[in-house]
Amino acid sequence: MLNGIDDEEKWLAEGIAGIQHNAFYMHQALDSNNLREALKYSAQMLSELRTSKLSPHKYYELYMRAFDELRKLEMFFKEDSKHGVSVIDLYELVQHAGNILPRLYLLCTVGSVYIKSKEAPAKEVLKDLVEMCRGVQHPIRGLFLRSYLAQISRDKLPDIGSEYEGDADTVMDAVEFVLQNFTEMNKLWVQMQHQGPGRFREKQEKERSELRDLVGKNLHVLSQIEGVDLGIYKETVLTRVLEQVVNCKDDLAQYYLMDCIIQVFPDEYHLQTLETLLGACPQLQVIEAQVDMPAVGAITLYVSLLTFTLCVHPDRLDYVDQVLGACVKKLYNIPKLEDSRAMKQVVALLSAPLEKYNDIVTALTLSNYPRVMDHLDNGTNKVMAMVIIQSIMKNNTFISTAHKVEVLFELIKGLIKDKDGADVDELDEEDFKDEQNSVARLIHMLYNDEPEEMLKIICIVRKHTMAGGPKRLPFTVPSLVFSALRLVWRLQGQEGDIVGEEVPATPKKIFQLLTQIIEALSAVPSPELALRLYLQCAEAANGCDLELVAYEFFTQAFVLYEEEIADSKAQVTAIHLIIGTLQRMNVFGVENRDTMTHKTTGYSARLLKKPDQCRAVYACSHLFWVDDQDGIKDGERVLLCLKRALRIANAAQQMANVARGSSGPVILFVEILNKYLYFFEKGNQQITGAAIQDLIELINTEMQSDSATPDTASDAFLASTLRYIQFQKQKGGVMGEKFEAIKF
Amino acid sequence: MNYLVGAFKPPCNVFISFADGRSRKQVPLKKENGKTVMVALFQSQENIVGEVVIEPIHGKKVEHNGVKIELLGQIELYFDRGNFYDFTSLVRELDIPGELYERKTYPFEFSTVEMPYESYNGVNVRLRYILKVTISRNFVSNIVECQDFVVRNYTPPPSINNSIKMEVGIEDCLHIEFEYSKSKYHLKDVIIGKIYFLLVRIKLKNMELEIRRRESTGSGPNTYVETETLAKFELMDGAAVRGESIPIRLFLSPYELTPTYRNINNKFSVKYYLNLVLVDEEDRRYFKQQEITMYRLLEAS
């Protein structure tokens, strides 16, 4: 290998020496105006370029030497007074050279003078030159020759505004010329890979890379032609260039040239021709040749393109959509991507617009967006859906129309419902929770100030979430319910303003909807949650003054309680919720309220454990005493409740005695004492200081009994309760006097 | 001393000149001694008019049996050197027997001389035209003076001039189709053409076009064929791939060509061929030879 490099250096040195030697005699001939000798020595000099021994890099060095010398020769050719031969004759004369490479270098050099002389139309000369250069098919030599042609012709193209433009020479001729030279150069460049033995493939690739700019230069020249407007670009330039790019079936070339096209031409052009540009992509070798990893390359390409589009024309969503559309077309043949790398690329593709716009709403207007998502596998689809949701959350974006919501749900449907035949077993519980919590959060971002639209949104969300199945509903329904309730509260505030008969969004309607929604949840079954939501709705209905609706919700809650909630702990929780909610209800008439309270106290007393019973019952006491102006204040029934609680507490003590031989903690009594004190303070006439006094004594007795279990919590609770009484006494005033009645 | 020298010198100088010698076109002619001289150019059917001047060397008398001038068209085959075959021979008597004392001028004229063949200097054959003045003498050798001139005959452009188009190849290796725009070329013509590569399975290195001249002399068992390559013109550097077409443009003017001569007086013929040669990386040569007809186009004066 080392030898190879040494040899190359040697060959290069020999080549340079050859050029210098002949250039010396050429200079002499030029100085003495001897055309014949000048041609002879220049041809010999150029023969050094016929070498096959040099790598492109070294060959370039040699070429540059010759190039400099040719400039001097060109100067000489220009001065026909010195050599006495017309440029037309000169053009023939140089073609007498027997070796093709020197011949063509000389022809190009004279051609340059010929065009400048304007003795023939520029296009004729250019056409002849580009055609004649076909004779050199050796890739490296051909590339350099044609690059020389490109170089000398650059300032002589019949471009618009150029001095070489004329009736016969139009910008199309200039384009035609450059395109042809480009095409031939690319062919040569691609051909390079077939030269020499295959084991040097790596080296070849490297050498080819070194030469790529010679090819790309043509595209740059094209882009510099003033006369290439969008029309010409679209109809001629791009079509032809792409044709070449596609047909050359070489991935290195395709990769480089596509990049080149995008780099050198104005972005405006690309956007106007996106369809064409993208149309070519699926035909590229990168995609076609490698059957086992087809999608990655293609999609990577689309990602770059999209990123590019986003940067350049963020305001042109249609372009972005086009890119996605093209990608969909490409993916059309692959129902589901299997390749994880491809998948990553698709995620990148889809994430790009989100990152750019920081706004999912924009992405929602892209019609092809969901179509691309369809091509993801379930896992990736979910990942992507999560990306979308996170984007919404991060940017605090509200999705404000029903249509957008619809599209959004289409996008994230992977999270919303199970796909057919999806493997549910494999789901990671934690991930699933994360996902569903995200969806729940998302529901709160769907918002519109217009009740009517908001209702539509709710209906859409409902439609989608209802399909979610038993595992999802517990996550999504609460959000939906609260979202709906929020609307209810808003309507409630506006109630006075609503005029007209056909108001689509009325609380009543929403409540109907809610009933159905929660029903679904209870059927799942998730009765505890459903019960809570019913109660929540009942409270909202209360706010709207809808007694029957509220009643219905309560009924539902009770039904659930009776039929579905069997667990005793759940029952305790449920009953307390019911009590709490019912307490705040003020919409019920006496009869309905009685029914409710009756039921509630009944359930309370039927709880399994005595302490639970006791607590529920004393809590029920609040049902009869609402500390509002118009609130119910039924002191007698409060007392009844409390007494009943005491009885149960007693029973609990006895049960403890029987069961364990020691009495239970007196904490229940202390708790009841507190209730007593509360109502006493609130002015319930039925609660007397004497009664409280008795209770305290009872507690003390219990605590001092032999069988009492020492319980610091109860002691502390009692102590602080007593301290409170003491405190109230000392405070004086009306309350102080009241408390004076309690003696202990 | 002087006398002695004079004894072996011809007693007179003979000059042959053409009437329009100053205006007539002169062309180079390579003589046997290798020197190139400029001589007058004629074509068939021209009148060859001039004068012969005989100038006796001072103080000498030239006795003669008559003076004549001959116009000879000769073919000389080199394997038979020294034997000239005269295909044209015209004679004009210039003087009856007598004595010459002083410079004398004899005008001569050959009218509309038929000179069907062109002057030609080949490898094995030469065709030449000369004017030969002979002063016949008794007992001593005749005084002979020759003047070469060149004949070139011009042809109008052929009315039919088909292109040469041919597909050739080696099965499953190489298939090409070449096309030369014409089959008949004048001497300053340009060969325009194209080579299409239909199938390339060998590693080509380059391709060239040769112009070959085939001169055959003699006849029967004594036929000598000499082929010269007059031009080697590289058409392609490197290997074309399938589908590629390579242009041909070969200017003929730099080469010393003659028209095609077919059967010149049963003595010789000169034919031209285009030989397309493809060379592969192992220097194997694949070629196809095609005859072309060369003609001399009357140049616009």
PDB file of C-alpha atoms in Angstrom, chain B residues 32 74-78 80-85 124-128:
ATOM      1  CA  GLU B  32      13.777   9.232 -57.486  1.00  0.00           C
ATOM      2  CA  GLN B  74       4.470   5.638 -68.018  1.00  0.00           C
ATOM      3  CA  ILE B  75       3.848   3.014 -65.428  1.00  0.00           C
ATOM      4  CA  GLU B  76       6.872   1.690 -63.625  1.00  0.00           C
ATOM      5  CA  LEU B  77       6.546  -1.358 -61.472  1.00  0.00           C
ATOM      6  CA  TYR B  78       9.323  -1.526 -58.960  1.00  0.00           C
ATOM      7  CA  ASP B  80      10.438  -4.664 -62.721  1.00  0.00           C
ATOM      8  CA  ARG B  81      12.477  -1.524 -62.260  1.00  0.00           C
ATOM      9  CA  GLY B  82      13.729   0.211 -65.332  1.00  0.00           C
ATOM     10  CA  ASN B  83      11.000  -1.192 -67.499  1.00  0.00           C
ATOM     11  CA  PHE B  84       8.556   1.489 -68.283  1.00  0.00           C
ATOM     12  CA  TYR B  85       5.261   0.703 -69.703  1.00  0.00           C
ATOM     13  CA  ASN B 124       5.565  -0.614 -55.578  1.00  0.00           C
ATOM     14  CA  VAL B 125       4.469   1.405 -58.514  1.00  0.00           C
ATOM     15  CA  ARG B 126       4.871   4.775 -60.063  1.00  0.00           C
ATOM     16  CA  LEU B 127       2.786   6.426 -62.702  1.00  0.00           C
ATOM     17  CA  ARG B 128       4.329   9.463 -64.260  1.00  0.00           C
TER      18      ARG B 128
END
